[in-house]
Coordinates of C-alpha atoms in Angstrom, one line a residue:
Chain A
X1 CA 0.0 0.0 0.0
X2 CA 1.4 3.6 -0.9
X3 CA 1.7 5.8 2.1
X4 CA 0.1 8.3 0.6
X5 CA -3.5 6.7 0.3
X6 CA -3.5 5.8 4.4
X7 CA -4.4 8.1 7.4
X8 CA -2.9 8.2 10.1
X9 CA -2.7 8.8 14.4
X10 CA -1.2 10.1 16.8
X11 CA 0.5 7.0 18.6
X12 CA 1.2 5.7 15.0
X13 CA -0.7 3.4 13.3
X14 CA -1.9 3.8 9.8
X15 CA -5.5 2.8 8.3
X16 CA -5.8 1.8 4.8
X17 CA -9.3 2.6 2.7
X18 CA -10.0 -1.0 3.1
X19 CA -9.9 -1.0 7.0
X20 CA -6.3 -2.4 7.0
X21 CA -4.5 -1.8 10.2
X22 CA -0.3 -1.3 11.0
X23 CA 2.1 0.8 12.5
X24 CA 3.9 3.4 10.5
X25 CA 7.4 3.5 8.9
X26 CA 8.7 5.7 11.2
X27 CA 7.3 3.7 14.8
X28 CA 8.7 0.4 13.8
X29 CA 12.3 2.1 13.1
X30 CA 12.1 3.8 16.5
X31 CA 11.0 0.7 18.5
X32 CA 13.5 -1.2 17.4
X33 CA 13.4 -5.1 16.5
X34 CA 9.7 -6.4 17.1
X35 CA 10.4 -9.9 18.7
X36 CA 6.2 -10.9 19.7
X37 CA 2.8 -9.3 18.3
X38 CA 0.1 -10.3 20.2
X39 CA -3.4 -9.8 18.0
X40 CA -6.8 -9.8 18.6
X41 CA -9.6 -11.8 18.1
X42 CA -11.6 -11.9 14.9
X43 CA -15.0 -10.5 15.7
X44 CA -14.3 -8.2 18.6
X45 CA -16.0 -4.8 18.6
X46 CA -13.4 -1.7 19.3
X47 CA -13.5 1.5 20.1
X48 CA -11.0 3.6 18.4
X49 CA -8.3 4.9 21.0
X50 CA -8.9 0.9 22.8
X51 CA -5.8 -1.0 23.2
X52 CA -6.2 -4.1 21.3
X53 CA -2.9 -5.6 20.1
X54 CA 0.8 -5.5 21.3
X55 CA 3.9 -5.3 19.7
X56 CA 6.7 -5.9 21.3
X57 CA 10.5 -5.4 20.7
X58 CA 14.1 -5.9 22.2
X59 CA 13.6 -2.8 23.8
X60 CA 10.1 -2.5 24.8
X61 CA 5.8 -3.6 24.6
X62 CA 4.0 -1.1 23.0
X63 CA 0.0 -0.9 22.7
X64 CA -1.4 -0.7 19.1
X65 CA -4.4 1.4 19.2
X66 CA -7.5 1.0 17.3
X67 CA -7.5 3.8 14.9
X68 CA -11.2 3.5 14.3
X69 CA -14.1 1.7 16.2
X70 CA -15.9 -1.4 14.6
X71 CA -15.3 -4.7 14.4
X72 CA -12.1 -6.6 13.8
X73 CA -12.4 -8.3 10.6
X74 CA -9.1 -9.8 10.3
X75 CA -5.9 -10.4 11.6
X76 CA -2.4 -11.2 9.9
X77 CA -1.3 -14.8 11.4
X78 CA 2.2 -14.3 9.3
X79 CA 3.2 -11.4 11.8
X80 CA 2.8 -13.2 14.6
X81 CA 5.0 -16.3 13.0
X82 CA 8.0 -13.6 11.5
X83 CA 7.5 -10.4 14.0
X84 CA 10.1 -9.5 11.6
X85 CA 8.0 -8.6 9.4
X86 CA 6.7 -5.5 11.4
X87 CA 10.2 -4.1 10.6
X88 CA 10.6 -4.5 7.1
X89 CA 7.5 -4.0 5.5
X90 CA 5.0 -1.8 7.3
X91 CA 3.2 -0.6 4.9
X92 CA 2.9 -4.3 3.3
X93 CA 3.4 -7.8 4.5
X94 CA 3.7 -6.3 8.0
X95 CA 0.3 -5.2 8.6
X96 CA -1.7 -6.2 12.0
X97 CA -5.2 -6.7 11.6
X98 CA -8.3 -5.6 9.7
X99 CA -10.8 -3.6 11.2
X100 CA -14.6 -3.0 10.0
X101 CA -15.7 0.9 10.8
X102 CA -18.9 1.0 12.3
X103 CA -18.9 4.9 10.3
X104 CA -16.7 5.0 7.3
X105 CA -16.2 9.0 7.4
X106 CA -14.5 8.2 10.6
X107 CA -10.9 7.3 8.6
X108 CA -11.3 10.7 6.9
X109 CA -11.0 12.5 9.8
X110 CA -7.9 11.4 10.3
X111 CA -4.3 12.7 9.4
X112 CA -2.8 11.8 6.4
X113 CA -0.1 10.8 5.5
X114 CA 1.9 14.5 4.2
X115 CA 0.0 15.7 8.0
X116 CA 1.4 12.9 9.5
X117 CA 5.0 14.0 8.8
X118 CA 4.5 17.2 9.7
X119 CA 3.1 15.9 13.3
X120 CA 6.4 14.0 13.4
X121 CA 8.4 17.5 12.9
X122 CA 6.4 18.7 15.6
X123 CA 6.7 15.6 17.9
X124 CA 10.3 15.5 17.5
X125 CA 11.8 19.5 17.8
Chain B
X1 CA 25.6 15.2 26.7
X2 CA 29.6 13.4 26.3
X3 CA 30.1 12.5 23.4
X4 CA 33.1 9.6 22.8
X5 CA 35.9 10.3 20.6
X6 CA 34.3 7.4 18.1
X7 CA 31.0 9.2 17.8
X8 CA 32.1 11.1 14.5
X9 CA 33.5 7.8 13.3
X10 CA 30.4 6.2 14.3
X11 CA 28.0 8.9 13.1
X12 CA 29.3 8.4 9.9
X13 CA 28.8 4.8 9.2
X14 CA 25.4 5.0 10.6
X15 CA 24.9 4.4 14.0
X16 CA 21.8 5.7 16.2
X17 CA 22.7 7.4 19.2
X18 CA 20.7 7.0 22.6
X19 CA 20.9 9.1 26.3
X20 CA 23.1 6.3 28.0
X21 CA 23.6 7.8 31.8
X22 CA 24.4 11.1 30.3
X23 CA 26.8 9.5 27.5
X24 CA 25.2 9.4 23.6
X25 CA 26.1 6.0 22.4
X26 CA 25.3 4.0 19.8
X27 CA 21.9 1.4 20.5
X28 CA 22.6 0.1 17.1
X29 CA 23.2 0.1 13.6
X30 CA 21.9 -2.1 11.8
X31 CA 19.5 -3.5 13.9
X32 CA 20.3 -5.3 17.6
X33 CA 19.0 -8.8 16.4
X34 CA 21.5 -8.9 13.5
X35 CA 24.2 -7.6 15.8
X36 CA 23.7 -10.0 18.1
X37 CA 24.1 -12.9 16.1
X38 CA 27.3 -11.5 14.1
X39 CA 28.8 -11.5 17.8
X40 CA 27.7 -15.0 18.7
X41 CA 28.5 -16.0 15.2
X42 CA 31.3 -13.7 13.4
X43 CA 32.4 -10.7 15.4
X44 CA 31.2 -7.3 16.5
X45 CA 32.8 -4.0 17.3
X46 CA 31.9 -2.0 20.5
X47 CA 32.8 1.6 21.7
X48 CA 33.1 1.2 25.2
X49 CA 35.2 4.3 25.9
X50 CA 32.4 6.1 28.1
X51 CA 33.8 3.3 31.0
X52 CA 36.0 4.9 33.5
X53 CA 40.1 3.7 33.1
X54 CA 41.7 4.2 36.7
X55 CA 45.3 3.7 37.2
X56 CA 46.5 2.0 40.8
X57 CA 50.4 2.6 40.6
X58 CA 53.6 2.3 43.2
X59 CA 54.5 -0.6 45.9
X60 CA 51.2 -0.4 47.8
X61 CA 48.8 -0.7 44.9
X62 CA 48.7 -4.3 45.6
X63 CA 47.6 -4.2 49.3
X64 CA 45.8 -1.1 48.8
X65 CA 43.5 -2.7 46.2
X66 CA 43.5 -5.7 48.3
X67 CA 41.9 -4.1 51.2
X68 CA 39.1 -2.3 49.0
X69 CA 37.5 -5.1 46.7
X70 CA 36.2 -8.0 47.5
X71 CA 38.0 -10.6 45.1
X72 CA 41.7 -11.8 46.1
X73 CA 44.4 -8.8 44.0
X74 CA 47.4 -10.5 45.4
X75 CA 46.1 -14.0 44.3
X76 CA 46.6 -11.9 40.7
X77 CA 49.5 -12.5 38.6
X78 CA 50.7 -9.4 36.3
X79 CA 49.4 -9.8 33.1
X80 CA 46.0 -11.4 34.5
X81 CA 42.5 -9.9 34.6
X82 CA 39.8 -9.8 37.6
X83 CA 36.2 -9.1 38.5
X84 CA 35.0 -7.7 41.5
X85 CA 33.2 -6.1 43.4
X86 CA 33.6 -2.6 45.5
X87 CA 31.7 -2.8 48.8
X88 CA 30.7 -0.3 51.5
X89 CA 31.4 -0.9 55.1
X90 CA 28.0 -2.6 55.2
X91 CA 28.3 -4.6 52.3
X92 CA 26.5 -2.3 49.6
X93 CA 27.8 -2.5 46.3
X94 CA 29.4 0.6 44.9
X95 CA 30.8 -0.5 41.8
X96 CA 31.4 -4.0 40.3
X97 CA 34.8 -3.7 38.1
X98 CA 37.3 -5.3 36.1
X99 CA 41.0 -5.0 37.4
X100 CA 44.2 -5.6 35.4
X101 CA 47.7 -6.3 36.7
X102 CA 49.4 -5.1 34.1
X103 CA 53.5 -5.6 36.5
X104 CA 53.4 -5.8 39.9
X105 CA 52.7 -2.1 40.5
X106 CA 50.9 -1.6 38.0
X107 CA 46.8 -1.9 38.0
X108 CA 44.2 -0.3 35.7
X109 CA 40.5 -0.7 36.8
X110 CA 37.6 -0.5 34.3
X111 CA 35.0 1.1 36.0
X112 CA 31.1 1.3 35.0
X113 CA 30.3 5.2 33.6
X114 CA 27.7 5.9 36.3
X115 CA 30.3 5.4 39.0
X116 CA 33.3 6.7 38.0
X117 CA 33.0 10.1 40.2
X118 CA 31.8 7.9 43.6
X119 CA 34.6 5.2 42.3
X120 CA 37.7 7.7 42.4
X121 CA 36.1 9.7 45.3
X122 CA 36.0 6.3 47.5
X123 CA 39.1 5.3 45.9
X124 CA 41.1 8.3 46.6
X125 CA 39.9 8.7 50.4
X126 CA 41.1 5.8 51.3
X127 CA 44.6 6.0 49.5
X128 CA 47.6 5.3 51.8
X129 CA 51.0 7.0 50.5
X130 CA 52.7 5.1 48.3
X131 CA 50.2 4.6 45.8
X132 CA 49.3 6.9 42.8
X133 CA 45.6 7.2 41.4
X134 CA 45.2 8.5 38.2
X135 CA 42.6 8.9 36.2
X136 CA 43.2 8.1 31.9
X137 CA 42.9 11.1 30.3
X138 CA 40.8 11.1 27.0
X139 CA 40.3 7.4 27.4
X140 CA 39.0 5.5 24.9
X141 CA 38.4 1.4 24.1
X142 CA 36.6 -0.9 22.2
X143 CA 35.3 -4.5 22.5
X144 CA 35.9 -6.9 19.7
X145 CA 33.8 -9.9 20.7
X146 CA 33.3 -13.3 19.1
X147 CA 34.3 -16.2 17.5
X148 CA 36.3 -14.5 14.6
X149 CA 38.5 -11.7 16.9
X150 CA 41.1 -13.8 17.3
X151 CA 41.8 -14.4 13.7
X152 CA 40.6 -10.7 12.7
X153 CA 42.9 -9.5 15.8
X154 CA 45.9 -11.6 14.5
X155 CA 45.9 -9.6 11.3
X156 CA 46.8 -6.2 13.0
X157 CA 48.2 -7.4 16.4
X158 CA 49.4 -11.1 16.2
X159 CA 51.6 -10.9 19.6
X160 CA 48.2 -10.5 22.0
X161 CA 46.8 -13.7 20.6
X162 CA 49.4 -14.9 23.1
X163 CA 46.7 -14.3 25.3
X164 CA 44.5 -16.8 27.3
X165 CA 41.3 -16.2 28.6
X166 CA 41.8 -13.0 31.2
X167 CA 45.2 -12.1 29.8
X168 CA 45.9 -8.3 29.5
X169 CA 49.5 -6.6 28.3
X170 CA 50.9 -3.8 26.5
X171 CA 51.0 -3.9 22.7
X172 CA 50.8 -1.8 19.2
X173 CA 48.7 -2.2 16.9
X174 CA 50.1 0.1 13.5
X175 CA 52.1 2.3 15.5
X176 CA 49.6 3.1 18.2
X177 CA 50.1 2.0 21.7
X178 CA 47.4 0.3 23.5
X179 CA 46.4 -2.5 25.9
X180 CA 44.7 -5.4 25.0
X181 CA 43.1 -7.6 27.5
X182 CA 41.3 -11.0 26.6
X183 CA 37.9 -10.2 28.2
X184 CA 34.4 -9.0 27.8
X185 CA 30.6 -8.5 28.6
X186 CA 29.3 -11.1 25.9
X187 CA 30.1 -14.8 26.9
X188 CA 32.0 -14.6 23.4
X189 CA 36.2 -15.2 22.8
X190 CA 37.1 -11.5 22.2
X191 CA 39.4 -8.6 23.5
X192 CA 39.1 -5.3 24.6
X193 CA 41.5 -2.7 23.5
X194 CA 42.2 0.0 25.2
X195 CA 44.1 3.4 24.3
X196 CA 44.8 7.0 23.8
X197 CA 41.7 9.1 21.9
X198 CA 44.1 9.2 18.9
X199 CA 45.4 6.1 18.7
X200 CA 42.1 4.2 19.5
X201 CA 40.0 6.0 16.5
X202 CA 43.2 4.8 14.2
X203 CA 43.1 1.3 16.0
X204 CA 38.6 1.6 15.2
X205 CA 39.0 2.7 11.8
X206 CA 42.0 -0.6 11.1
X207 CA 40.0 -2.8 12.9
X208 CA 36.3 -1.9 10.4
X209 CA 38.1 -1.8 7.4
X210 CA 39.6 -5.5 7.8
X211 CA 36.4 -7.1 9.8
X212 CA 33.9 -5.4 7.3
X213 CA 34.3 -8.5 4.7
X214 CA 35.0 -11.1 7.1
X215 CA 31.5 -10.2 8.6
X216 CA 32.5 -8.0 11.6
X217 CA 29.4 -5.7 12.5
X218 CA 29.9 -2.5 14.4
X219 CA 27.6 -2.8 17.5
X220 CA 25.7 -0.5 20.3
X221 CA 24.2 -1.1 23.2
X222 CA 21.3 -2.7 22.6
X223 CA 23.2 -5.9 21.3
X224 CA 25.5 -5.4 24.1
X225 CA 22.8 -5.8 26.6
X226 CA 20.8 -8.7 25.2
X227 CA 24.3 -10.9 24.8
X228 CA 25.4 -10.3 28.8
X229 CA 21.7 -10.9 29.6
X230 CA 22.1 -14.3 28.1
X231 CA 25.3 -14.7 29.9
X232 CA 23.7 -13.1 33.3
X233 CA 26.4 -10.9 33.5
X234 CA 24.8 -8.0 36.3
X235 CA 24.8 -5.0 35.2
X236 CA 25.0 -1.6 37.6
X237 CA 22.5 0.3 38.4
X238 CA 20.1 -2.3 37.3
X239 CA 21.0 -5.7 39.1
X240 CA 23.3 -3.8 41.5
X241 CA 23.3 -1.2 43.6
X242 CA 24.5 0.1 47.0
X243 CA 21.3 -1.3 48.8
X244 CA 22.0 -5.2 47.9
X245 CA 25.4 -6.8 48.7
X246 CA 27.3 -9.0 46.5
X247 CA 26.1 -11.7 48.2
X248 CA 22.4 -11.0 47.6
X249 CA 23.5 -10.4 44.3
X250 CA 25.0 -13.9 43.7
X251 CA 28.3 -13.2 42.8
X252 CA 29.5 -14.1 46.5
X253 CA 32.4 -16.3 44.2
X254 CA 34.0 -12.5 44.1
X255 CA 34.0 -12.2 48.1
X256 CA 37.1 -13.9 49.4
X257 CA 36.5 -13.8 52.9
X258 CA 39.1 -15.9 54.0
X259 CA 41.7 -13.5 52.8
X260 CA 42.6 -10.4 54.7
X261 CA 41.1 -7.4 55.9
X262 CA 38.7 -5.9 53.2
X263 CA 36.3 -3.2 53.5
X264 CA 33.1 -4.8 54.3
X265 CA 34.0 -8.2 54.7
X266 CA 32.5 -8.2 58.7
X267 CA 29.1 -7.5 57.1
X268 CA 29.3 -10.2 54.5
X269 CA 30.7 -12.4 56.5
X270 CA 28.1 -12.1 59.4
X271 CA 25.2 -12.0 56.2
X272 CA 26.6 -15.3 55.3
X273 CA 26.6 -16.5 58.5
X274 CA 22.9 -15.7 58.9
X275 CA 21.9 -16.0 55.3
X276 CA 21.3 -13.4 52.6
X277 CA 17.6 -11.3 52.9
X278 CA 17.6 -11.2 49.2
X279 CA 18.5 -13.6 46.5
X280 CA 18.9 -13.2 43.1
X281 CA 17.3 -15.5 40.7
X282 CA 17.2 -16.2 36.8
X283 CA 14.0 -16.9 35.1
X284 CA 12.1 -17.7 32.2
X285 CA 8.3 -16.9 31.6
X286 CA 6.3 -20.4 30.8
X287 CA 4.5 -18.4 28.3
X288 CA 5.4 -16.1 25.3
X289 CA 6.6 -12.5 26.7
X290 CA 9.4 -10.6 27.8
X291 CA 10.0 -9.6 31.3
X292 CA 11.0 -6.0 31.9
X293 CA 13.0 -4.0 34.5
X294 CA 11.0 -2.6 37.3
X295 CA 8.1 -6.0 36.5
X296 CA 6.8 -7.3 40.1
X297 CA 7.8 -10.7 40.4
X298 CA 5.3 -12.3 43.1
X299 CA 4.1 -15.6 44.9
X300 CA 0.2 -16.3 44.7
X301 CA -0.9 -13.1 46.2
X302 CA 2.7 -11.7 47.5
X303 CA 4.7 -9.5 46.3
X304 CA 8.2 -11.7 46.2
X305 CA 10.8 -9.0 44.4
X306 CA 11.2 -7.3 41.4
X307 CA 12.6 -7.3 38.0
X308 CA 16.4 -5.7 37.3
X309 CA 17.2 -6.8 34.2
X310 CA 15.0 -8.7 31.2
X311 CA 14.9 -8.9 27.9
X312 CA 14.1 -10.5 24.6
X313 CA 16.8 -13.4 23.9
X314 CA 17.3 -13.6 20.2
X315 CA 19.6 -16.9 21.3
X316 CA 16.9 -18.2 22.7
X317 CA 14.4 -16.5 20.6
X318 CA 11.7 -16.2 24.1
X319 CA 12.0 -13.7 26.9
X320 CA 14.6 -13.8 29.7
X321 CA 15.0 -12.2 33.2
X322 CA 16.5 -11.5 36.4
X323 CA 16.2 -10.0 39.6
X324 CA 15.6 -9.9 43.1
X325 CA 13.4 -12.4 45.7
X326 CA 12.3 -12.0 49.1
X327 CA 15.0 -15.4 50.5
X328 CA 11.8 -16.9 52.1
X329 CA 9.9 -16.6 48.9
X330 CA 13.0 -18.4 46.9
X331 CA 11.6 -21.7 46.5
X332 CA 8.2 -20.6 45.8
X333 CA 6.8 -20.9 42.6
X334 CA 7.0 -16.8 41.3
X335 CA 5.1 -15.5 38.3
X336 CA 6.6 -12.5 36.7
X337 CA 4.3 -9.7 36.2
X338 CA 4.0 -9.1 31.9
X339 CA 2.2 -6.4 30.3
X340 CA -0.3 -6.5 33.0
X341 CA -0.2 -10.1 33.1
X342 CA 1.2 -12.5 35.6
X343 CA 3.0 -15.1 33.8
X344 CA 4.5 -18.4 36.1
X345 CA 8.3 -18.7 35.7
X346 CA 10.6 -21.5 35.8
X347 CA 13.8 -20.7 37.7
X348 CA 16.9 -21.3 35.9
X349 CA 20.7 -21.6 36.6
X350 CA 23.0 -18.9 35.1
X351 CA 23.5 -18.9 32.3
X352 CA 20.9 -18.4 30.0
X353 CA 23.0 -19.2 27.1
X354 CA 25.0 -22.2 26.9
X355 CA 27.3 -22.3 23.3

């Protein structure tokens, strides 16, 4: 998926138009290795800003956030074989889980992806 | 923030810099599960020139030393390494080091960052005359750990392969004058060099250039804590600290209290008598997860300890930790507290890694 067609939050997941779920380029080079992911159940209704997977590497666990409320649709079994995969492809083969929106205009209120950077500027200075 | 005199060096060939007690060093480059397994496989590169270098000089530095660490210094023969420990009159660790008898008279102690100000100040009070404490200036030093050192080593400096385990002497490597001593904080065969700021960013720049194509990996700190995890090698400020003693802290091998007057040996050797409060243990969770520093470790409904040191083992590939227990909850059966989940451990003997 091309960066450019995914929104984004705060704590650094990304949203694809198809409810696709990760984290962004820029959190899985600053956590470091991801050695576990812990996903959630197919079928469980989240809020967005809920907890509902883990990610954890050498250095650290981090929460992954729901970036959207619904249900989850799907979740990517190869991630949680090759954690790895977190790390080198986070816009592809690395994605998390797929969520259905309960409203769909609810991605579009988030940032996107040229927004995003400049929140990293910000975040960073 | 102090910067080493390889952080240019480093800086260039890529390395991310992290706040390391006030010291920006590198927590990797390429990534610390790739660095990790070049040490334990090939070789990797460390700069470990933030650690304190302390000179013990002159007739006395023998008994001097003797009488302020734990471990037996005139049991040391010149051109021999030791660890040990640096206790308070009560036992509390202050530093745990590494001491080389370089002649007779002649010691340098590698002391952890963090301490080097309470080191030298404990140091120099109790100094008799006759002995000289100096501090290195501009010191610098690198690690060069695993199995391919010694060959990599033997291409600049084939004299210290001479060394066995522990070894330490004087050498040069392209001109520069260092020392070299056959140790480090990675279970692996390696050496650590240590030398002027000059002659050490020569000695780093020799060293990359011929271990690049053999496989040699430059390395930070985050591969340089995972691989003494596995070993169970402590770590300061984290497993130690002046409130637990070296007993507590299972290295009571480094506590020769049959030798002579040390400071602290009355309080170790009345806590042996009655039996450590504390004692530290090794553990693996019986489930996927990684144990953290600062996780509660408990039994059933008790709090039992805490957490110093865990991390991911890519050895291993599961979670690792260690830390401190309660002595009466010691043969309980713990469960580590993991991502707000407690998680039943199985103790295990250091260390983690076996080759």
């Amino acid at each position: 998926m091309k960066p450019e067609e995914l929104r984004f939050v705060e704590t650094h997941e990304w949203i694809a138009p198809d409810g696709t779920v990760g984290i962004s380029d820029h959190a899985q080079h600053e956590i470091t290795d991801v050695v576990f992911v812990e996903l959630p159940k197919p079928g469980r209704v989240v809020k967005s800003g809920e907890a509902v997977a883990a990610v954890e590497s050498v250095k650290a666990a981090f929460d992954i956030y729901a970036p959207v409320s619904g249900t989850i649709a799907a979740v990517n079994e190869s991630v949680t074989k090759t954690p790895g995969l977190v790390n080198q492809s986070p816009y592809e083969a690395g994605w998390l889980f797929k969520v259905k929106a309960d409203r769909e205009e609810e991605r579009n209120g988030l940032m996107t992806h040229e927004t995003y950077q400049t929140f990293l500027k910000s975040e960073t200075h | 923030m102090n910067r080493t005199p390889l952080y240019p060096l480093q800086k260039q060939l890529g390395a991310r810099f992290m706040d390391f007690g006030g010291w920006e060093l590198p927590l990797q480059f390429k990534g610390i599960l790739a660095e990790h397994k070049a040490v334990r496989e090939k070789s990797g590169l460390f700069d470990i020139s933030h650690m304190g270098q302390v000179w013990a000089e002159g007739p006395g530095a023998e008994s001097f030393l003797n009488g302020l660490l734990t471990n037996d210094i005139a049991a040391l023969p010149p051109q021999k390494g030791l660890y040990s420990v640096m206790c308070r009159e009560n036992g509390g660790v202050i530093d745990d080091l590494y001491v080389y008898r370089l002649t007779t008279d002649r010691f340098l102690l590698i002391v952890n960052a963090s301490r080097k100000t309470a080191d030298l100040d404990w140091i120099r009070r109790h100094r008799p005359g006759g002995v000289n404490i100096s501090e290195q200036p501009e010191a610098a030093a690198v690690a060069l750990q695993g199995p391919d050192s010694p060959d990599l080593l033997n291409l600049l400096c084939a004299p210290a392969l001479a060394l066995g385990r522990n070894g330490v002497g004087a050498f040069t490597i392209e001109g520069s004058g260092c020392v070299i001593g056959r140790t480090g904080y990675t279970g692996e065969d390696g050496f650590e060099i240590f030398a002027s700021a000059e002659n050490l960013r020569r000695i780093f720049q020799k060293i990359w250039e011929l271990g690049e194509p053999r496989g040699l990996n430059l390395c930070g700190l985050g591969a340089r804590d995972t691989l003494r995890l596995e070993m169970g090698y402590r770590l300061y400020g984290q497993d130690l600290d002046e409130d637990h003693s070296p007993l507590e802290a299972g290295l009571g091998w480094t506590v020769r209290l049959e030798k002579k007057e040390f400071i602290g040996r009355d309080a170790l050797r009345e806590e042996k008598e009655r039996g450590p409060k504390r004692r530290f243990i090794a553990f693996r969770p019986t489930e996927p997860g990684v144990p953290r520093h600062g996780g509660k470790l408990s039994a059933g409904n008790q709090i039992a300890g805490e957490v110093t040191s865990g991390t991911f083992s890519p050895s291993l590939q599961a979670g690792i930790g260690m830390g401190y227990v309660e002595s009466r909850f010691a043969a309980a059966p713990l469960a580590v507290e993991i991502h707000h989940r407690d998680v039943p451990v199985s103790i295990v003997k250091l260390p983690f890694y076996h080759k």
